[in-house]
């Protein structure tokens, strides 16, 4: 159950951070306005809190592992939201990042 909780928290964190950054991008760079930007800022703030619910007590470990989730999640966001088509190297890189997440977060500790 702990691993499942951690995976769900990583997914929620990715949604908040990537979605928040996308909203800021849309609001500022694409000229959609202050409400989009403000929504993005709020989502980015929520992302900062989500990591605190991870079961592991080590901030550095959680943030390092989350980096891999961010890489894979960003590519997936691009596919779903922006019509981006990753090539095989994007996919291989994302899978390697997720393997790193698994090693960092879920390897047995002594």
PDB file of C-alpha atoms in Angstrom:
ATOM      1  CA  UNK A   1       0.000   0.000   0.000  1.00  0.00           C
ATOM      2  CA  UNK A   2       2.903   2.360   0.702  1.00  0.00           C
ATOM      3  CA  UNK A   3       4.263   1.989  -2.838  1.00  0.00           C
ATOM      4  CA  UNK A   4       0.811   2.558  -4.339  1.00  0.00           C
ATOM      5  CA  UNK A   5       0.352   5.685  -2.206  1.00  0.00           C
ATOM      6  CA  UNK A   6       3.754   6.968  -3.287  1.00  0.00           C
ATOM      7  CA  UNK A   7       3.026   6.354  -6.983  1.00  0.00           C
ATOM      8  CA  UNK A   8      -0.331   8.167  -6.707  1.00  0.00           C
ATOM      9  CA  UNK A   9       1.364  11.099  -4.962  1.00  0.00           C
ATOM     10  CA  UNK A  10       3.983  11.297  -7.712  1.00  0.00           C
ATOM     11  CA  UNK A  11       1.194  11.353 -10.314  1.00  0.00           C
ATOM     12  CA  UNK A  12      -0.678  14.110  -8.462  1.00  0.00           C
ATOM     13  CA  UNK A  13       2.548  16.090  -8.072  1.00  0.00           C
ATOM     14  CA  UNK A  14       3.265  15.770 -11.801  1.00  0.00           C
ATOM     15  CA  UNK A  15      -0.243  16.879 -12.702  1.00  0.00           C
ATOM     16  CA  UNK A  16       0.034  19.926 -10.423  1.00  0.00           C
ATOM     17  CA  UNK A  17       3.523  20.946 -11.509  1.00  0.00           C
ATOM     18  CA  UNK A  18       3.271  20.257 -15.219  1.00  0.00           C
ATOM     19  CA  UNK A  19      -0.295  21.544 -15.395  1.00  0.00           C
ATOM     20  CA  UNK A  20       0.647  24.625 -13.410  1.00  0.00           C
ATOM     21  CA  UNK A  21       3.624  25.384 -15.619  1.00  0.00           C
ATOM     22  CA  UNK A  22       1.439  24.863 -18.696  1.00  0.00           C
ATOM     23  CA  UNK A  23      -1.169  27.282 -17.342  1.00  0.00           C
ATOM     24  CA  UNK A  24       1.508  29.916 -16.698  1.00  0.00           C
ATOM     25  CA  UNK A  25       2.831  29.326 -20.234  1.00  0.00           C
ATOM     26  CA  UNK A  26      -0.656  29.739 -21.663  1.00  0.00           C
ATOM     27  CA  UNK A  27      -1.413  32.808 -19.583  1.00  0.00           C
ATOM     28  CA  UNK A  28       1.851  34.619 -20.147  1.00  0.00           C
ATOM     29  CA  UNK A  29       3.399  33.383 -23.362  1.00  0.00           C
ATOM     30  CA  UNK A  30       0.202  32.662 -25.287  1.00  0.00           C
ATOM     31  CA  UNK A  31      -1.524  35.795 -23.972  1.00  0.00           C
ATOM     32  CA  UNK A  32      -4.518  34.109 -22.347  1.00  0.00           C
ATOM     33  CA  UNK A  33      -4.346  36.437 -19.391  1.00  0.00           C
ATOM     34  CA  UNK A  34      -3.864  36.787 -15.696  1.00  0.00           C
ATOM     35  CA  UNK A  35      -6.454  34.208 -14.632  1.00  0.00           C
ATOM     36  CA  UNK A  36      -4.613  31.446 -16.477  1.00  0.00           C
ATOM     37  CA  UNK A  37      -1.329  32.603 -14.969  1.00  0.00           C
ATOM     38  CA  UNK A  38      -2.827  32.811 -11.474  1.00  0.00           C
ATOM     39  CA  UNK A  39      -4.289  29.315 -11.833  1.00  0.00           C
ATOM     40  CA  UNK A  40      -0.859  28.086 -12.796  1.00  0.00           C
ATOM     41  CA  UNK A  41       0.762  29.736  -9.806  1.00  0.00           C
ATOM     42  CA  UNK A  42      -1.806  28.108  -7.500  1.00  0.00           C
ATOM     43  CA  UNK A  43      -1.226  24.699  -9.076  1.00  0.00           C
ATOM     44  CA  UNK A  44       2.534  25.099  -8.716  1.00  0.00           C
ATOM     45  CA  UNK A  45       2.036  25.977  -5.056  1.00  0.00           C
ATOM     46  CA  UNK A  46      -0.096  22.857  -4.590  1.00  0.00           C
ATOM     47  CA  UNK A  47       2.691  20.784  -6.128  1.00  0.00           C
ATOM     48  CA  UNK A  48       5.004  21.991  -3.375  1.00  0.00           C
ATOM     49  CA  UNK A  49       2.715  20.536  -0.741  1.00  0.00           C
ATOM     50  CA  UNK A  50       2.050  17.200  -2.413  1.00  0.00           C
ATOM     51  CA  UNK A  51       5.623  15.996  -1.923  1.00  0.00           C
ATOM     52  CA  UNK A  52       5.293  16.433   1.828  1.00  0.00           C
ATOM     53  CA  UNK A  53       2.822  13.533   1.884  1.00  0.00           C
ATOM     54  CA  UNK A  54       5.317  11.029   0.484  1.00  0.00           C
ATOM     55  CA  UNK A  55       5.973   8.252   3.015  1.00  0.00           C
ATOM     56  CA  UNK A  56       9.776   8.520   2.714  1.00  0.00           C
ATOM     57  CA  UNK A  57      11.168  11.145   5.127  1.00  0.00           C
ATOM     58  CA  UNK A  58      14.076  12.262   2.913  1.00  0.00           C
ATOM     59  CA  UNK A  59      13.394  15.388   0.849  1.00  0.00           C
ATOM     60  CA  UNK A  60      16.402  14.892  -1.414  1.00  0.00           C
ATOM     61  CA  UNK A  61      15.433  11.336  -2.295  1.00  0.00           C
ATOM     62  CA  UNK A  62      11.848  12.289  -3.043  1.00  0.00           C
ATOM     63  CA  UNK A  63      12.802  15.272  -5.194  1.00  0.00           C
ATOM     64  CA  UNK A  64      15.467  13.282  -7.058  1.00  0.00           C
ATOM     65  CA  UNK A  65      13.006  10.505  -7.817  1.00  0.00           C
ATOM     66  CA  UNK A  66      10.310  12.997  -8.761  1.00  0.00           C
ATOM     67  CA  UNK A  67      12.666  14.341 -11.429  1.00  0.00           C
ATOM     68  CA  UNK A  68      12.191  11.102 -13.352  1.00  0.00           C
ATOM     69  CA  UNK A  69       8.435  11.300 -12.970  1.00  0.00           C
ATOM     70  CA  UNK A  70       8.564  14.888 -14.227  1.00  0.00           C
ATOM     71  CA  UNK A  71      10.474  13.876 -17.361  1.00  0.00           C
ATOM     72  CA  UNK A  72       8.051  11.089 -18.284  1.00  0.00           C
ATOM     73  CA  UNK A  73       5.014  13.133 -17.242  1.00  0.00           C
ATOM     74  CA  UNK A  74       6.084  16.109 -19.330  1.00  0.00           C
ATOM     75  CA  UNK A  75       6.323  13.966 -22.445  1.00  0.00           C
ATOM     76  CA  UNK A  76       2.940  12.416 -21.691  1.00  0.00           C
ATOM     77  CA  UNK A  77       1.422  15.886 -21.130  1.00  0.00           C
ATOM     78  CA  UNK A  78       2.776  16.944 -24.506  1.00  0.00           C
ATOM     79  CA  UNK A  79       1.146  13.945 -26.168  1.00  0.00           C
ATOM     80  CA  UNK A  80      -2.242  14.396 -24.489  1.00  0.00           C
ATOM     81  CA  UNK A  81      -2.524  18.192 -24.427  1.00  0.00           C
ATOM     82  CA  UNK A  82      -0.298  19.576 -27.178  1.00  0.00           C
ATOM     83  CA  UNK A  83      -0.326  16.829 -29.805  1.00  0.00           C
ATOM     84  CA  UNK A  84       3.403  16.152 -29.396  1.00  0.00           C
ATOM     85  CA  UNK A  85       4.635  12.879 -30.882  1.00  0.00           C
ATOM     86  CA  UNK A  86       7.687  11.560 -29.029  1.00  0.00           C
ATOM     87  CA  UNK A  87      10.210   9.560 -30.972  1.00  0.00           C
ATOM     88  CA  UNK A  88      11.714   6.302 -29.757  1.00  0.00           C
ATOM     89  CA  UNK A  89      14.550   8.132 -28.013  1.00  0.00           C
ATOM     90  CA  UNK A  90      12.074  10.211 -26.027  1.00  0.00           C
ATOM     91  CA  UNK A  91      10.288   7.025 -24.976  1.00  0.00           C
ATOM     92  CA  UNK A  92      13.509   5.198 -24.107  1.00  0.00           C
ATOM     93  CA  UNK A  93      14.732   8.172 -22.094  1.00  0.00           C
ATOM     94  CA  UNK A  94      11.444   8.427 -20.199  1.00  0.00           C
ATOM     95  CA  UNK A  95      11.498   4.709 -19.416  1.00  0.00           C
ATOM     96  CA  UNK A  96      15.074   4.999 -18.136  1.00  0.00           C
ATOM     97  CA  UNK A  97      13.982   7.888 -15.919  1.00  0.00           C
ATOM     98  CA  UNK A  98      11.104   5.814 -14.521  1.00  0.00           C
ATOM     99  CA  UNK A  99      13.504   2.948 -13.886  1.00  0.00           C
ATOM    100  CA  UNK A 100      15.611   5.419 -11.913  1.00  0.00           C
ATOM    101  CA  UNK A 101      12.538   6.426  -9.906  1.00  0.00           C
ATOM    102  CA  UNK A 102      11.902   2.782  -9.035  1.00  0.00           C
ATOM    103  CA  UNK A 103      15.500   2.215  -7.973  1.00  0.00           C
ATOM    104  CA  UNK A 104      15.684   5.378  -5.875  1.00  0.00           C
ATOM    105  CA  UNK A 105      12.303   5.081  -4.178  1.00  0.00           C
ATOM    106  CA  UNK A 106      11.421   1.420  -3.979  1.00  0.00           C
ATOM    107  CA  UNK A 107      14.665  -0.502  -3.561  1.00  0.00           C
ATOM    108  CA  UNK A 108      15.015  -2.381  -0.268  1.00  0.00           C
ATOM    109  CA  UNK A 109      16.873  -0.349   2.357  1.00  0.00           C
ATOM    110  CA  UNK A 110      18.975  -1.820   5.103  1.00  0.00           C
TER     111      UNK A 110
END
